[in-house]
């Protein structure tokens, strides 16, 4: 039997201890990557983000899309 998770299921399973909009520090911690690597992902649009003033904010859905957990067609 093939079980398909809803977006709500995915949100409750992945990174539930984090807010819906992540800081760069949150993403670095989740992915275990350096500041330099994260900013490379952001500047090359490999990881989508929203810029608020001088700060990047990454909605959790964008991180889930980057990881391939949620498809780009089905946000």
Coordinates of N, CA and C in Angstrom, one line a residue:
X1 N 0.8 -1.2 0.0 CA 0.0 0.0 0.0 C 0.9 1.2 0.0
X2 N 0.6 2.2 -0.9 CA 1.3 3.4 -1.0 C 0.7 4.5 -0.2
X3 N 1.3 5.0 0.8 CA 0.8 6.1 1.7 C 1.3 7.4 1.2
X4 N 0.4 8.3 0.9 CA 0.8 9.7 0.5 C 0.6 10.6 1.6
X5 N 1.7 11.4 2.0 CA 1.6 12.3 3.1 C 1.0 13.6 2.6
X6 N 0.1 14.2 3.3 CA -0.3 15.6 3.0 C 0.7 16.6 3.5
X7 N 0.6 17.8 3.0 CA 1.5 18.9 3.4 C 1.4 19.0 4.9
X8 N 0.3 18.9 5.5 CA 0.1 19.0 6.9 C 0.9 17.9 7.7
X9 N 0.9 16.7 7.1 CA 1.6 15.6 7.7 C 3.1 15.9 7.6
X10 N 3.6 16.4 6.5 CA 5.0 16.7 6.3 C 5.4 17.7 7.3
X11 N 4.6 18.8 7.4 CA 5.0 19.9 8.4 C 5.1 19.3 9.8
X12 N 4.2 18.4 10.2 CA 4.3 17.8 11.5 C 5.4 16.9 11.7
X13 N 5.9 16.3 10.6 CA 7.0 15.3 10.7 C 8.4 15.9 10.6
X14 N 8.6 16.9 9.7 CA 9.9 17.5 9.4 C 10.1 18.8 10.1
X15 N 11.1 18.9 10.9 CA 11.5 20.2 11.5 C 10.4 20.8 12.3
X16 N 9.6 20.0 13.0 CA 8.4 20.6 13.8 C 8.8 21.5 14.9
X17 N 10.1 21.4 15.4 CA 10.5 22.3 16.4 C 10.9 23.7 15.9
X18 N 10.9 23.9 14.6 CA 11.3 25.2 14.0 C 10.0 25.9 13.6
X19 N 10.1 27.3 13.5 CA 9.0 28.1 13.1 C 8.8 27.9 11.6
X20 N 7.7 28.3 11.1 CA 7.3 28.2 9.6 C 8.3 29.0 8.7
X21 N 8.8 30.1 9.3 CA 9.8 30.9 8.5 C 11.1 30.8 9.3
X22 N 12.1 30.3 8.6 CA 13.4 30.1 9.2 C 14.4 31.2 9.0
X23 N 15.3 31.3 10.0 CA 16.4 32.2 9.8 C 17.6 31.5 9.1
X24 N 18.6 32.2 8.7 CA 19.8 31.5 8.1 C 20.4 30.6 9.2
X25 N 20.4 31.0 10.4 CA 21.0 30.2 11.5 C 20.2 28.8 11.6
X26 N 18.9 28.9 11.5 CA 18.1 27.7 11.6 C 18.4 26.8 10.5
X27 N 18.5 27.3 9.2 CA 18.8 26.5 8.1 C 20.2 25.8 8.2
X28 N 21.2 26.6 8.6 CA 22.5 26.1 8.8 C 22.5 24.9 9.8
X29 N 21.8 25.1 10.9 CA 21.7 24.0 11.9 C 21.0 22.8 11.3
X30 N 19.9 23.0 10.6 CA 19.1 21.9 10.1 C 20.0 21.1 9.0
X31 N 20.6 21.8 8.1 CA 21.4 21.2 7.1 C 22.8 20.8 7.5
X32 N 23.3 21.4 8.6 CA 24.6 21.1 9.0 C 25.7 21.6 8.0
X33 N 25.4 22.9 7.5 CA 26.3 23.5 6.6 C 26.9 24.8 7.1
X34 N 27.9 25.3 6.4 CA 28.5 26.5 6.9 C 27.8 27.7 6.3
X35 N 28.1 28.8 6.9 CA 27.5 30.1 6.5 C 27.8 30.4 5.0
X36 N 29.0 30.1 4.6 CA 29.4 30.3 3.2 C 28.6 29.4 2.3
X37 N 28.4 28.2 2.6 CA 27.6 27.3 1.8 C 26.2 27.7 1.7
X38 N 25.6 28.1 2.8 CA 24.2 28.6 2.8 C 24.1 29.8 1.9
X39 N 24.9 30.8 2.0 CA 24.8 32.0 1.2 C 25.0 31.7 -0.3
X40 N 25.8 30.7 -0.6 CA 26.0 30.2 -2.0 C 24.7 29.7 -2.5
X41 N 24.0 28.9 -1.7 CA 22.7 28.3 -2.1 C 21.7 29.4 -2.3
X42 N 21.7 30.4 -1.4 CA 20.8 31.5 -1.5 C 21.1 32.4 -2.7
X43 N 22.3 32.8 -2.9 CA 22.7 33.7 -4.0 C 22.5 33.0 -5.4
X44 N 22.6 31.7 -5.5 CA 22.4 31.0 -6.8 C 21.0 30.5 -6.9
X45 N 20.1 30.9 -6.0 CA 18.7 30.5 -6.0 C 18.4 29.0 -6.0
X46 N 19.4 28.3 -5.5 CA 19.2 26.9 -5.4 C 18.2 26.6 -4.2
X47 N 18.3 27.5 -3.2 CA 17.4 27.5 -2.1 C 16.7 28.9 -2.1
X48 N 15.4 28.8 -2.3 CA 14.6 30.1 -2.4 C 14.5 30.7 -1.1
X49 N 14.3 32.0 -1.1 CA 14.2 32.8 0.2 C 13.5 34.1 -0.1
X50 N 13.2 34.8 1.0 CA 12.6 36.1 1.0 C 13.6 37.0 1.8
X51 N 13.9 38.1 1.2 CA 14.8 39.1 1.8 C 14.0 40.1 2.6
X52 N 14.2 40.3 3.8 CA 13.6 41.3 4.7 C 14.7 42.2 5.2
X53 N 14.7 43.4 4.6 CA 15.8 44.3 4.8 C 17.1 43.7 4.3
X54 N 18.0 43.5 5.2 CA 19.3 42.9 4.9 C 19.3 41.4 5.2
X55 N 18.2 40.9 5.8 CA 18.2 39.5 6.3 C 17.4 38.6 5.4
X56 N 17.9 37.4 5.2 CA 17.2 36.4 4.5 C 16.3 35.6 5.4
X57 N 15.1 35.3 5.0 CA 14.2 34.4 5.7 C 13.8 33.3 4.7
X58 N 13.8 32.1 5.2 CA 13.5 31.0 4.4 C 12.2 30.3 4.9
X59 N 11.1 30.4 4.2 CA 9.9 29.7 4.6 C 10.2 28.2 4.6
X60 N 9.7 27.5 5.6 CA 10.0 26.1 5.7 C 9.6 25.3 4.5
X61 N 8.6 25.7 3.8 CA 8.2 25.1 2.6 C 9.3 25.1 1.5
X62 N 10.1 26.2 1.5 CA 11.2 26.3 0.5 C 12.3 25.4 0.8
X63 N 12.5 25.2 2.1 CA 13.5 24.2 2.5 C 13.1 22.8 2.2
X64 N 11.8 22.5 2.4 CA 11.3 21.2 2.1 C 11.3 20.9 0.6
X65 N 11.1 22.0 -0.2 CA 11.2 21.9 -1.7 C 12.7 21.6 -2.1
X66 N 13.6 22.4 -1.5 CA 15.0 22.2 -1.8 C 15.5 20.7 -1.5
X67 N 15.0 20.2 -0.4 CA 15.3 18.8 0.0 C 14.6 17.8 -0.8
X68 N 13.6 18.2 -1.6 CA 12.9 17.2 -2.5 C 11.8 16.5 -1.7
X69 N 11.4 17.0 -0.5 CA 10.4 16.4 0.3 C 9.0 16.8 -0.2
X70 N 8.9 18.0 -0.7 CA 7.7 18.6 -1.3 C 8.0 19.0 -2.7
X71 N 7.1 18.7 -3.6 CA 7.4 19.1 -5.0 C 7.2 20.5 -5.3
X72 N 7.8 21.1 -6.2 CA 7.7 22.5 -6.6 C 6.3 22.7 -7.1
X73 N 5.7 21.7 -7.7 CA 4.3 21.9 -8.3 C 3.2 21.9 -7.3
X74 N 3.5 21.3 -6.1 CA 2.5 21.1 -5.1 C 3.0 21.8 -3.8
X75 N 2.9 23.1 -3.7 CA 3.4 23.8 -2.4 C 2.3 23.5 -1.4

